[in-house]
């Protein structure tokens, strides 16, 4: 049995979509073995028989809903002359609104054999609703120079300069000209610098580079608003380097690099090497000094944070700013914490000197015995004539006469103190 599922078919896609294709027939018991859908739009047939993901969102969603409940083989083409839906809009005379007219009964060809149906027309493909796809073949370029192999910017700079000299000498050798063997000139270094910046920007901003080149050639091409450098008003200079346009372009006594700073990508290895070079060039100075000097020539996003990270990772700065780690002090002895005792009950003994003392016309050495109270830190001084045990005992005797007898005396392992202690114990 053939079901004529859609009698009113229009060229608009939203009318072609049938939300219910009558898969469930609860009102009758007729067996349905086949479904056929008719449309008078060859464009819709082309959309149904092609990959709907190629088209824009509206068309893709509608075609996807249609294909979720029908197959492309079930759709056929009906000419406009046989389309009953056109009688309501495309008619010169009034439509036949009688009960036996085709407005209510439908067309005649579905009731006849399939050989008498309209022939299947060729679908007409259009590119109006195709989803745009922008592909830049030469945009994403691999980095020719592996910047990660270099630990200092000046090494990278000189290496690229020598590479250009090698290329120039190869051409000179072919033309039998004098080869360049002296030190690198300022022109060669400037050429190497421009090449380093240009290659880095090509790998970091590939789409922006293509659009800016088109703008430079006179085409109307603007940067996408989602670009990272859209708000910087970028442009390409004569060396192919992306620079930032500023408001001080009319300043006469300002260098060109300051008026139009070079844009460097955030987080790139080259950016870190340049900031590290400025950090070492200004003798590991203040962070604001390095930030100011970098801004005279480059524009780097989040520059202060990068300068801080470079300074924190600098080994020279870490060594010069390192502070010694003091060990934890030992607990105080009981003699230092004894309360309610008179001064010099618990004391310590030590010497300092020698001190040159004039006796008559000569200078002799003298030492001073330092008696310290361990509880209140009072000090008593006694002059000692030598480092012998006898001199130490005499100093202790003079101390006892003046301050009284102590309970405990602490001293170092000096021979005079050990000898005096031994004799006093005897």
XYZ file of C-alpha atoms in Angstrom:
426
model
C 0.000 0.000 0.000
C 1.265 3.426 -0.876
C 0.619 6.240 1.528
C 0.409 9.796 0.253
C 1.817 11.300 3.430
C 2.109 14.897 2.426
C -0.501 16.475 0.209
C 0.352 20.072 0.993
C 3.982 20.560 0.007
C 5.664 23.941 -0.283
C 9.093 25.080 -1.258
C 9.881 26.258 2.212
C 11.867 23.780 4.232
C 9.911 24.157 7.427
C 6.791 22.888 5.627
C 8.638 19.861 4.274
C 9.406 18.623 7.751
C 6.706 16.284 9.006
C 6.802 16.024 12.764
C 4.776 12.836 12.687
C 5.098 10.510 9.671
C 2.211 8.382 10.838
C 4.326 5.439 11.907
C 1.765 4.512 14.518
C -1.710 4.034 13.151
C -4.004 3.498 16.061
C -7.150 4.624 14.167
C -7.125 1.853 11.545
C -5.723 -1.599 10.997
C -4.467 -1.225 7.440
C -0.976 -2.697 6.999
C 1.525 -0.109 5.716
C 4.430 -1.618 3.805
C 5.848 1.470 2.161
C 5.945 5.259 2.576
C 6.458 7.862 -0.147
C 6.932 11.602 0.405
C 6.523 14.223 -2.313
C 8.082 17.660 -2.697
C 8.183 20.158 -5.522
C 11.612 21.561 -4.511
C 14.639 20.086 -6.221
C 16.868 21.952 -3.769
C 15.268 20.145 -0.831
C 15.820 16.823 -2.591
C 19.472 17.728 -3.031
C 19.770 18.579 0.681
C 18.103 15.312 1.719
C 20.323 13.177 -0.530
C 23.566 14.867 0.557
C 25.454 15.208 3.818
C 23.351 17.653 5.812
C 26.293 18.558 8.093
C 27.759 20.564 5.223
C 25.037 23.191 5.495
C 24.250 25.943 7.947
C 22.656 25.337 11.303
C 19.006 25.877 10.319
C 19.131 23.646 7.246
C 21.262 21.010 8.959
C 18.892 20.716 11.940
C 15.749 20.486 9.779
C 17.250 17.932 7.398
C 18.522 15.945 10.374
C 15.004 15.809 11.857
C 13.552 14.726 8.509
C 16.131 11.950 8.070
C 15.559 10.753 11.635
C 12.038 9.577 10.644
C 12.426 8.892 6.927
C 14.947 7.669 4.377
C 16.243 9.591 1.335
C 14.869 6.841 -0.977
C 11.307 7.591 0.177
C 11.344 11.136 -1.204
C 10.222 11.905 -4.771
C 9.703 14.976 -6.902
C 6.252 16.260 -7.907
C 5.964 18.944 -10.616
C 4.304 22.227 -9.755
C 1.399 21.467 -12.119
C 0.509 18.332 -10.141
C 1.094 19.887 -6.739
C -2.257 20.436 -5.034
C -0.737 22.858 -2.547
C -0.086 25.356 -5.357
C -3.824 25.657 -6.023
C -4.161 27.812 -2.927
C -1.386 30.248 -3.883
C -0.514 29.846 -7.561
C -3.786 29.938 -9.435
C -5.193 32.183 -12.068
C -8.723 30.984 -11.686
C -10.355 30.057 -8.465
C -9.510 26.576 -7.174
C -12.113 23.854 -7.485
C -13.537 23.709 -3.979
C -16.171 21.089 -4.789
C -16.116 17.877 -2.749
C -15.011 15.898 -5.799
C -12.250 18.418 -6.705
C -8.563 17.659 -6.193
C -8.285 20.270 -3.449
C -10.077 17.813 -1.134
C -9.372 14.485 -2.885
C -5.751 15.090 -3.789
C -3.995 14.435 -7.106
C -4.886 11.497 -9.326
C -1.445 9.963 -9.927
C -1.077 8.281 -6.490
C -4.174 6.207 -7.258
C -2.700 4.936 -10.516
C 0.166 2.526 -11.036
C 3.712 3.553 -10.210
C 4.665 3.600 -13.895
C 2.374 6.610 -14.344
C 3.936 8.608 -11.535
C 5.994 11.697 -12.361
C 9.558 10.964 -13.322
C 12.225 11.471 -10.688
C 13.942 14.779 -11.416
C 17.611 15.478 -10.927
C 18.410 17.319 -7.694
C 19.750 20.843 -7.997
C 22.719 21.471 -5.752
C 23.134 25.013 -4.474
C 25.932 26.540 -2.431
C 23.848 29.188 -0.701
C 23.392 27.336 2.586
C 26.772 25.580 2.680
C 28.637 26.211 5.890
C 31.703 28.418 5.221
C 35.035 26.798 5.916
C 38.167 28.960 5.913
C 41.380 27.022 5.423
C 44.785 28.668 5.255
C 47.232 26.168 3.876
C 50.405 28.122 4.605
C 49.260 29.737 7.838
C 50.539 27.271 10.423
C 54.241 26.916 9.925
C 56.608 24.881 11.982
C 59.330 26.785 13.761
C 62.479 26.681 11.660
C 64.663 27.557 14.651
C 64.285 25.486 17.792
C 64.434 28.268 20.365
C 64.243 25.748 23.200
C 67.828 24.648 22.491
C 69.240 28.016 23.549
C 69.649 29.202 27.127
C 70.561 32.826 26.304
C 69.157 35.270 23.795
C 72.557 36.525 22.618
C 73.563 32.976 21.627
C 70.396 32.585 19.576
C 70.940 36.011 18.034
C 74.515 35.310 16.975
C 73.672 31.816 15.721
C 71.011 33.136 13.352
C 73.381 35.876 12.204
C 76.068 33.304 11.368
C 73.485 31.224 9.482
C 72.693 34.223 7.284
C 76.415 34.834 6.792
C 76.860 31.225 5.689
C 74.097 31.669 3.113
C 75.615 34.931 1.900
C 79.088 33.373 1.634
C 77.612 30.512 -0.383
C 76.271 33.009 -2.937
C 79.536 34.956 -2.869
C 81.525 31.791 -3.461
C 79.375 30.975 -6.465
C 79.883 34.441 -7.929
C 83.595 34.449 -6.933
C 83.289 37.395 -4.566
C 85.247 37.993 -1.383
C 83.882 36.019 1.548
C 82.850 37.647 4.826
C 85.189 36.524 7.610
C 85.280 39.485 10.028
C 83.147 40.038 13.098
C 79.394 40.310 12.716
C 78.298 43.731 11.551
C 75.343 45.705 12.871
C 73.440 45.076 9.633
C 73.848 41.322 9.994
C 72.715 41.407 13.629
C 69.682 43.548 12.771
C 68.784 41.157 9.962
C 69.032 38.186 12.330
C 66.869 39.934 14.947
C 64.125 40.678 12.429
C 64.199 37.069 11.264
C 63.863 35.752 14.827
C 60.891 37.993 15.593
C 59.227 37.288 12.252
C 59.493 33.490 12.564
C 58.220 33.599 16.143
C 55.201 35.697 15.186
C 54.411 33.424 12.235
C 54.176 30.443 14.584
C 52.268 32.336 17.314
C 49.906 34.450 15.151
C 49.442 32.563 11.843
C 45.942 33.804 10.989
C 46.741 37.375 11.986
C 49.849 37.313 9.808
C 47.852 36.279 6.732
C 45.141 38.897 7.285
C 47.652 41.674 7.937
C 49.556 40.792 4.776
C 46.313 41.040 2.801
C 45.659 44.436 4.358
C 49.194 45.517 3.472
C 48.573 44.531 -0.153
C 45.451 46.712 -0.343
C 42.742 44.128 0.348
C 39.931 44.831 2.773
C 40.749 42.295 5.419
C 40.216 42.866 9.122
C 41.321 40.907 12.130
C 38.808 38.753 13.913
C 37.532 40.259 17.152
C 38.493 37.074 18.975
C 42.154 37.579 18.090
C 44.587 38.143 20.955
C 46.097 41.202 19.280
C 42.899 42.726 17.898
C 42.891 45.641 20.369
C 46.558 46.484 19.738
C 45.986 47.914 16.220
C 48.731 45.720 14.725
C 50.441 46.238 11.389
C 53.368 44.683 9.509
C 56.491 46.755 8.948
C 58.888 46.593 6.024
C 60.732 43.605 7.551
C 57.583 41.508 7.996
C 57.429 42.022 11.777
C 54.111 42.671 13.515
C 54.199 45.922 15.472
C 51.720 47.779 17.663
C 50.390 51.140 16.536
C 50.412 53.724 19.345
C 49.268 57.298 19.866
C 52.805 58.726 19.928
C 53.514 58.042 16.275
C 53.960 61.771 15.693
C 56.737 62.153 18.294
C 59.914 63.326 16.552
C 62.585 62.571 19.145
C 61.245 59.126 20.108
C 62.882 56.017 18.558
C 60.929 53.984 16.053
C 60.838 50.895 18.298
C 59.326 52.945 21.127
C 56.622 54.446 18.935
C 55.775 51.079 17.366
C 56.790 48.289 19.787
C 57.182 44.731 18.571
C 54.425 42.355 19.685
C 55.734 39.185 21.334
C 53.524 36.208 22.270
C 52.846 35.457 25.901
C 54.491 32.328 27.290
C 56.814 31.797 24.302
C 60.399 30.677 24.862
C 61.770 33.650 22.910
C 59.890 36.093 25.157
C 61.446 34.502 28.235
C 64.927 34.692 26.681
C 64.529 38.390 25.838
C 63.335 39.289 29.345
C 66.200 37.250 30.819
C 68.644 39.099 28.549
C 67.378 42.458 29.809
C 67.541 41.170 33.387
C 71.228 40.274 33.007
C 71.993 43.332 30.891
C 70.926 45.674 33.708
C 72.887 43.715 36.310
C 69.980 41.880 37.946
C 68.498 45.227 38.892
C 65.107 46.295 40.103
C 62.112 44.648 38.464
C 60.597 47.987 37.477
C 63.854 48.910 35.737
C 63.737 45.745 33.631
C 60.035 46.255 32.902
C 60.622 49.825 31.741
C 63.524 48.873 29.469
C 61.603 46.000 27.861
C 58.645 48.264 27.160
C 60.901 50.665 25.266
C 61.031 48.120 22.444
C 58.527 45.278 22.950
C 54.922 44.740 23.929
C 54.550 41.641 26.110
C 51.258 40.747 27.831
C 51.532 40.356 31.632
C 55.104 41.661 31.531
C 55.509 42.276 35.275
C 54.594 38.685 36.111
C 57.123 37.430 33.539
C 59.873 39.693 34.932
C 59.131 38.403 38.430
C 59.327 34.766 37.279
C 62.610 35.383 35.461
C 64.112 37.061 38.534
C 62.960 34.225 40.787
C 64.518 31.613 38.497
C 67.834 33.497 38.145
C 70.535 31.578 40.008
C 72.700 34.655 40.596
C 69.800 36.497 42.220
C 68.951 33.485 44.340
C 72.523 33.194 45.577
C 72.923 36.906 46.319
C 69.591 37.155 48.120
C 69.890 33.886 50.034
C 69.747 34.090 53.826
C 71.456 31.616 56.161
C 69.233 29.167 57.930
C 69.797 29.552 61.673
C 69.532 26.316 63.649
C 67.227 26.043 66.609
C 68.822 27.139 69.853
C 69.425 24.538 72.548
C 67.301 24.608 75.738
C 68.649 26.723 78.603
C 70.428 24.887 81.471
C 68.946 24.750 84.941
C 71.488 27.279 86.230
C 70.037 29.937 83.922
C 66.522 29.409 85.260
C 67.088 29.227 89.047
C 64.966 31.861 90.884
C 65.245 33.521 94.321
C 69.019 33.357 94.708
C 71.558 36.096 95.251
C 73.709 37.353 92.356
C 76.776 35.302 91.388
C 75.458 32.207 93.128
C 75.678 30.470 89.770
C 78.230 32.048 87.489
C 80.408 31.583 84.439
C 84.106 32.350 83.896
C 85.947 33.292 80.707
C 88.948 35.358 79.581
C 89.297 38.045 76.951
C 92.447 39.766 75.745
C 95.373 40.163 75.633
C 95.418 43.884 76.266
C 98.678 45.832 75.953
C 99.371 47.717 79.208
C 102.234 50.152 79.656
C 104.367 49.370 82.737
C 107.155 51.876 83.137
C 108.704 52.244 79.670
C 107.612 48.866 78.359
C 104.361 47.327 77.142
C 103.212 44.078 78.709
C 100.274 41.766 78.012
C 97.420 41.540 80.431
C 94.160 39.562 80.336
C 90.795 40.179 81.943
C 88.792 37.481 83.725
C 85.069 37.902 83.064
C 82.769 36.633 85.795
C 79.084 36.528 84.735
C 76.023 35.758 86.820
C 73.996 33.099 85.006
C 70.647 34.282 86.359
C 70.670 38.097 86.211
C 73.639 38.449 83.795
C 75.650 40.737 86.128
C 79.344 41.162 85.197
C 82.515 41.340 87.355
C 85.962 42.003 85.823
C 89.390 41.066 87.251
C 92.803 41.804 85.694
C 94.968 38.675 85.222
C 98.744 38.938 84.710
C 99.165 35.628 82.852
C 97.340 32.532 81.622
C 98.660 30.290 84.385
C 96.561 28.381 86.901
C 98.025 30.450 89.769
C 96.868 33.670 88.146
C 93.429 32.142 87.647
C 93.227 31.098 91.316
C 94.246 34.582 92.445
C 91.540 36.125 90.271
C 88.938 33.744 91.716
C 90.147 34.527 95.238
C 89.757 38.265 94.659
C 86.302 37.636 93.258
C 85.263 35.575 96.299
C 86.422 38.304 98.649
C 84.309 40.863 96.828
C 81.179 38.908 95.801
C 80.967 35.914 98.084
C 81.307 32.193 97.501
C 79.306 30.758 94.564
C 77.644 27.358 94.404
C 78.772 26.561 90.846
C 81.299 27.955 88.364
C 81.054 27.125 84.631
C 83.955 27.670 82.228
C 85.447 26.333 79.013
C 88.204 23.708 78.778
C 91.072 26.157 79.090
C 94.213 24.715 80.757
C 94.282 27.491 83.367
C 90.641 26.886 84.342
C 91.102 23.097 84.435
C 94.233 23.432 86.590
C 92.544 25.839 88.991
C 89.531 23.535 89.271
C 91.721 20.531 89.973
C 93.688 22.330 92.729
C 90.525 23.772 94.270
C 88.966 20.321 94.429
C 92.097 18.950 96.113
